[in-house]
XYZ file of N, CA and C in Angstrom:
423
model
N 0.835 -1.149 0.102
C 0.097 0.150 -0.002
C 0.731 1.085 0.028
N 0.554 2.089 -0.662
C 1.246 3.594 -0.862
C 0.886 4.381 0.057
N 1.620 5.115 0.761
C 1.057 6.272 1.616
C 0.552 7.427 0.923
N -0.630 7.767 1.670
C -1.598 8.778 0.967
C -1.681 9.966 2.035
N -1.907 11.113 1.501
C -2.194 12.524 2.502
C -3.839 12.148 2.506
N -4.020 11.811 3.877
C -5.632 11.636 4.257
C -6.337 13.051 4.573
N -5.606 14.127 4.716
C -6.176 15.502 5.110
C -6.617 16.047 3.778
N -6.690 15.566 2.709
C -7.021 16.077 1.460
C -8.350 16.006 0.992
N -9.116 16.923 0.592
C -10.520 16.942 0.227
C -10.680 15.742 -0.815
N -9.594 15.565 -1.545
C -9.471 14.927 -2.830
C -9.418 13.402 -2.348
N -9.074 13.145 -1.060
C -9.201 11.589 -0.412
C -10.149 11.293 0.287
N -11.207 12.224 0.200
C -12.345 12.233 1.013
C -12.356 12.697 2.591
N -11.384 13.533 2.590
C -11.506 14.407 4.305
C -12.186 15.325 4.084
N -12.645 15.778 5.135
C -13.579 16.753 5.406
C -13.374 17.544 6.836
N -13.164 19.059 6.873
C -13.152 19.722 8.136
C -14.505 19.600 8.720
N -14.547 18.649 9.596
C -16.038 18.567 10.304
C -16.559 19.747 11.403
N -15.349 20.262 11.956
C -15.519 21.272 13.102
C -14.581 22.231 12.995
N -14.929 23.590 13.006
C -13.925 24.865 13.463
C -14.477 25.916 13.977
N -13.707 26.397 15.000
C -14.171 27.348 16.107
C -14.373 28.551 15.853
N -13.727 28.613 14.439
C -13.986 30.167 13.848
C -14.515 30.152 12.550
N -15.203 31.004 11.665
C -15.567 30.937 10.616
C -15.373 32.514 9.986
N -14.588 32.276 8.955
C -14.656 33.461 8.231
C -14.730 33.399 6.583
N -15.751 33.890 5.974
C -16.357 33.560 4.524
C -15.138 33.666 3.505
N -14.203 34.521 3.870
C -13.164 35.042 2.939
C -12.040 33.771 3.126
N -12.026 33.316 4.297
C -10.989 32.134 4.636
C -11.472 30.866 5.141
N -12.526 30.109 4.701
C -13.141 29.291 5.293
C -12.187 27.810 5.609
N -12.601 27.062 6.676
C -12.130 25.990 7.211
C -11.705 24.882 6.043
N -12.569 24.694 5.004
C -12.335 23.956 3.999
C -10.874 24.090 3.204
N -10.518 25.417 3.284
C -9.348 25.651 2.528
C -8.107 24.806 2.756
N -8.307 24.272 4.293
C -7.035 23.680 5.068
C -6.772 22.127 4.366
N -8.059 21.723 3.453
C -7.806 20.410 2.905
C -7.873 20.588 1.552
N -7.686 21.705 0.811
C -7.660 21.789 -0.764
C -6.401 21.524 -1.110
N -5.229 21.166 -0.387
C -3.887 20.750 -1.186
C -3.125 22.156 -1.166
N -3.538 23.205 -1.042
C -2.880 24.515 -1.664
C -2.166 25.458 -0.535
N -1.193 25.869 -0.415
C -0.543 26.477 0.509
C -0.999 28.052 0.363
N -1.316 28.228 -0.775
C -1.996 29.642 -1.055
C -3.230 30.192 -0.569
N -4.145 29.141 -0.072
C -5.403 29.443 0.562
C -5.190 29.108 2.135
N -6.403 29.457 2.760
C -5.837 29.358 4.279
C -7.382 29.363 5.114
N -7.382 28.984 6.512
C -8.365 29.167 7.230
C -7.758 30.205 8.343
N -8.298 31.310 8.635
C -7.917 31.997 9.592
C -8.898 32.031 10.877
N -8.224 32.268 12.143
C -8.985 32.515 13.256
C -9.593 33.779 13.424
N -10.700 33.894 14.405
C -11.130 35.219 14.629
C -10.900 35.700 16.109
N -9.650 35.453 16.459
C -8.993 35.935 17.771
C -9.380 34.979 18.850
N -8.913 35.417 20.132
C -9.301 34.332 21.163
C -8.812 32.811 21.012
N -8.113 32.176 22.218
C -7.621 31.011 22.054
C -8.095 30.482 23.365
N -8.363 29.087 23.296
C -7.714 28.120 22.213
C -8.745 28.203 21.073
N -8.377 27.908 20.084
C -8.975 27.383 18.503
C -8.780 26.068 18.383
N -9.792 25.330 17.738
C -9.493 23.995 17.027
C -10.381 23.784 15.682
N -9.953 22.677 15.116
C -10.697 22.164 13.987
C -10.355 20.806 14.254
N -11.466 19.935 13.558
C -11.340 18.513 13.646
C -11.442 18.227 12.038
N -10.570 17.219 11.559
C -10.502 16.686 10.312
C -11.084 15.204 10.333
N -12.156 14.955 9.490
C -12.602 13.548 9.525
C -12.142 12.798 8.075
N -11.443 11.544 8.317
C -11.562 10.847 7.251
C -12.474 9.855 6.775
N -12.378 9.383 5.708
C -13.296 8.667 4.952
C -13.441 7.138 5.625
N -12.689 6.929 6.135
C -12.486 5.284 6.913
C -11.337 5.352 7.676
N -11.336 4.345 8.418
C -10.184 4.425 9.405
C -8.626 4.415 8.733
N -7.955 5.091 9.025
C -6.568 4.907 8.608
C -5.432 5.167 9.534
N -4.393 4.578 8.941
C -3.002 4.349 10.101
C -2.351 5.469 9.513
N -2.033 6.449 10.561
C -1.254 7.500 10.410
C 0.192 7.602 10.864
N 1.137 7.907 10.335
C 2.677 7.759 10.457
C 3.194 9.103 10.706
N 2.448 10.084 9.852
C 3.357 11.464 9.835
C 2.082 12.237 9.800
N 2.052 13.758 10.492
C 1.409 14.729 10.359
C 2.184 15.810 10.328
N 1.710 16.821 9.389
C 2.497 17.958 8.914
C 1.561 19.150 9.051
N 1.947 20.374 9.453
C 0.973 21.553 9.366
C 1.819 22.544 8.841
N 1.105 23.741 8.009
C 1.504 24.805 7.567
C 0.626 25.802 7.941
N 1.422 26.644 8.936
C 0.496 27.635 9.567
C 1.406 29.179 9.671
N 0.845 29.864 10.406
C 1.266 31.302 10.551
C 0.794 31.742 12.174
N 2.140 32.064 12.811
C 1.735 32.935 13.831
C 1.213 31.914 15.235
N 1.461 30.586 15.015
C 0.932 29.380 16.089
C 1.973 29.385 16.892
N 1.748 29.699 18.394
C 2.661 28.963 19.416
C 2.852 27.978 20.172
N 1.445 27.517 20.261
C 1.317 26.087 20.968
C 0.233 25.504 20.369
N 0.690 24.066 19.786
C -0.220 23.210 19.213
C -0.537 21.735 19.859
N -1.751 21.350 19.907
C -1.947 20.000 20.421
C -2.570 19.268 19.102
N -2.461 17.950 18.895
C -2.962 17.141 18.195
C -3.506 16.097 19.007
N -4.902 15.579 18.503
C -5.454 14.537 19.264
C -5.989 13.651 18.031
N -6.418 12.341 18.455
C -7.127 11.462 17.483
C -8.348 10.813 18.181
N -9.153 10.350 17.217
C -10.144 9.465 17.551
C -10.431 8.540 16.815
N -10.748 7.295 17.247
C -11.143 6.163 16.423
C -12.478 5.530 16.634
N -13.189 6.464 16.970
C -14.899 6.588 17.142
C -15.405 6.850 15.832
N -16.805 6.289 15.681
C -17.395 6.647 14.264
C -17.789 8.120 14.344
N -17.834 8.756 15.273
C -18.134 10.143 15.334
C -17.000 10.885 16.036
N -16.756 12.080 15.890
C -15.685 12.742 16.571
C -15.643 13.418 18.014
N -15.364 12.224 18.655
C -15.591 12.093 20.148
C -14.540 11.037 20.872
N -14.094 11.215 21.962
C -13.487 10.478 22.863
C -11.955 10.579 21.894
N -11.477 11.809 22.058
C -10.156 12.127 21.514
C -9.122 11.799 22.533
N -7.852 11.422 21.891
C -6.462 11.112 23.058
C -5.575 11.819 22.449
N -4.756 12.704 23.302
C -3.450 13.244 22.801
C -2.515 12.362 22.098
N -2.152 12.960 21.007
C -1.004 12.375 20.183
C 0.395 13.152 20.489
N 0.225 14.580 20.239
C 1.485 15.163 20.121
C 1.157 16.450 20.686
N 1.901 17.311 21.532
C 1.855 18.609 21.987
C 3.229 19.426 21.984
N 3.389 20.543 20.983
C 4.622 21.092 20.838
C 4.460 22.734 20.969
N 5.406 23.503 21.291
C 5.612 24.537 21.077
C 6.295 25.049 19.855
N 5.778 25.746 18.855
C 6.384 26.211 17.690
C 7.190 27.531 17.522
N 8.008 27.519 16.874
C 9.038 28.555 16.505
C 8.388 29.965 15.921
N 8.758 30.941 16.183
C 8.135 32.110 15.649
C 8.882 32.298 14.244
N 8.381 32.658 13.363
C 9.061 32.782 11.987
C 8.386 34.141 11.172
N 9.077 35.221 11.503
C 8.379 36.507 11.096
C 8.532 36.495 9.520
N 7.377 36.857 9.047
C 7.034 36.616 7.624
C 6.894 35.583 6.643
N 7.345 34.461 7.211
C 7.256 33.456 6.521
C 6.220 32.065 7.113
N 5.857 31.107 6.618
C 4.988 30.078 7.225
C 5.760 29.197 7.986
N 5.208 28.637 9.063
C 5.832 27.764 9.897
C 5.519 26.399 9.254
N 6.288 25.539 9.088
C 6.156 23.935 8.493
C 6.611 23.052 9.750
N 5.825 22.490 10.332
C 5.907 21.577 11.479
C 5.397 20.334 11.035
N 6.518 19.330 11.413
C 6.282 17.709 11.268
C 6.349 17.186 12.498
N 5.408 16.209 12.439
C 5.192 15.281 13.602
C 5.250 13.994 13.310
N 6.563 13.273 13.059
C 6.540 11.737 13.137
C 6.041 11.000 14.301
N 5.015 9.941 13.712
C 4.415 9.562 14.919
C 4.103 8.078 14.717
N 4.251 7.317 15.907
C 4.343 5.750 15.502
C 2.814 5.284 15.067
N 2.843 4.613 14.119
C 1.844 4.226 13.364
C 0.550 4.333 14.417
N -0.402 4.809 14.176
C -1.683 4.672 15.048
C -2.991 4.841 14.060
N -4.139 4.252 14.424
C -5.256 4.500 13.833
C -5.872 5.464 14.157
N -6.873 6.149 13.153
C -7.554 7.484 13.439
C -8.523 7.449 12.354
N -9.932 7.774 12.836
C -10.892 8.419 12.092
C -11.141 9.829 11.909
N -10.618 10.635 12.941
C -10.626 12.006 13.254
C -9.255 12.336 13.717
N -8.685 13.536 13.249
C -7.683 14.450 13.991
C -8.248 15.529 14.690
N -8.067 16.010 15.706
C -8.356 17.263 16.092
C -7.057 18.231 16.377
N -6.979 19.297 16.006
C -5.944 20.266 16.073
C -6.516 21.417 17.103
N -5.465 21.520 18.133
C -6.018 22.650 19.257
C -4.640 23.701 19.069
N -5.160 24.750 18.618
C -4.085 25.804 18.691
C -4.506 26.734 20.214
N -3.465 26.492 21.206
C -3.441 26.728 22.377
C -3.294 28.335 22.528
N -2.337 28.655 21.906
C -1.808 30.135 22.062
C -1.288 30.568 20.683
N -1.112 31.831 20.511
C -0.340 32.330 19.422
C 0.412 33.545 19.511
N 1.193 33.793 18.499
C 2.182 34.942 18.824
C 1.178 36.515 18.160
N 0.210 36.153 17.958
C -0.836 37.301 17.379
C -2.176 36.904 17.814
N -2.982 38.014 17.553
C -4.462 37.634 17.588
C -5.132 36.771 16.967
N -4.407 36.826 15.706
C -5.011 35.833 15.011
C -3.975 34.824 14.137
N -4.296 33.829 13.741
C -3.527 32.821 13.127
C -4.010 32.260 11.721
N -3.195 31.908 10.958
C -3.712 31.158 9.995
C -3.204 29.568 9.563
N -3.982 28.934 9.369
C -3.479 27.280 8.925
C -3.854 27.243 7.432
N -2.687 27.231 6.848
C -2.798 26.888 5.098
C -2.650 25.490 4.760
N -2.237 24.525 5.304
C -2.247 23.153 4.836
C -2.253 22.180 5.937
N -3.045 21.198 6.123
C -2.539 20.256 6.875
C -2.555 18.750 6.250
N -1.444 17.939 6.815
C -1.352 16.872 5.687
C -1.022 15.360 6.957
N -1.828 14.335 6.766
C -1.845 13.292 7.738
C -1.207 11.893 6.435
N -0.028 11.601 6.716
C 0.610 10.521 5.918
C 0.088 9.215 6.411
N -0.163 8.370 5.380
C -0.589 7.210 6.025
C -1.262 6.325 5.187
N -1.681 5.216 5.461
C -2.484 3.946 4.685
C -3.777 3.755 5.202
N -4.698 3.085 4.528
C -5.604 2.489 4.990
C -6.112 1.191 4.186
N -6.794 0.139 4.768
C -7.284 -1.019 4.305
C -8.146 -0.843 3.443
N -8.111 -1.716 2.207
C -8.809 -1.531 1.239
C -10.046 -2.205 1.637
N -11.157 -1.665 1.479
C -12.370 -2.348 1.730
C -13.497 -1.957 0.687
């Protein structure tokens, strides 16, 4: 089986929840595969979003392209619905003035049907998330 980016809408992923909504920069932009489009928060932290996969997948690596994120936690769920999350990784990110932050999280292979990203704090009042990637495989069903 070849590794796939399961966070792409083309792979069947969907942003099922986001705490902020801006019609100019909707949450679905994170799953379109482009770094040019993005989701933006509307102030106040924490902020979070949940990406759902079309089936249970085995994730080996998660990556995020974002701007002005200070602290990030990633959680997973194996439930049929986006509930019962457990923490996978939490990290403080480095500030990169004028350029996107690109963070990779190599993870031991784990099953997930949903990933929740919690932006705990930021370097400014607003942050943007340009792209989220979850590399992994799924059983053919």
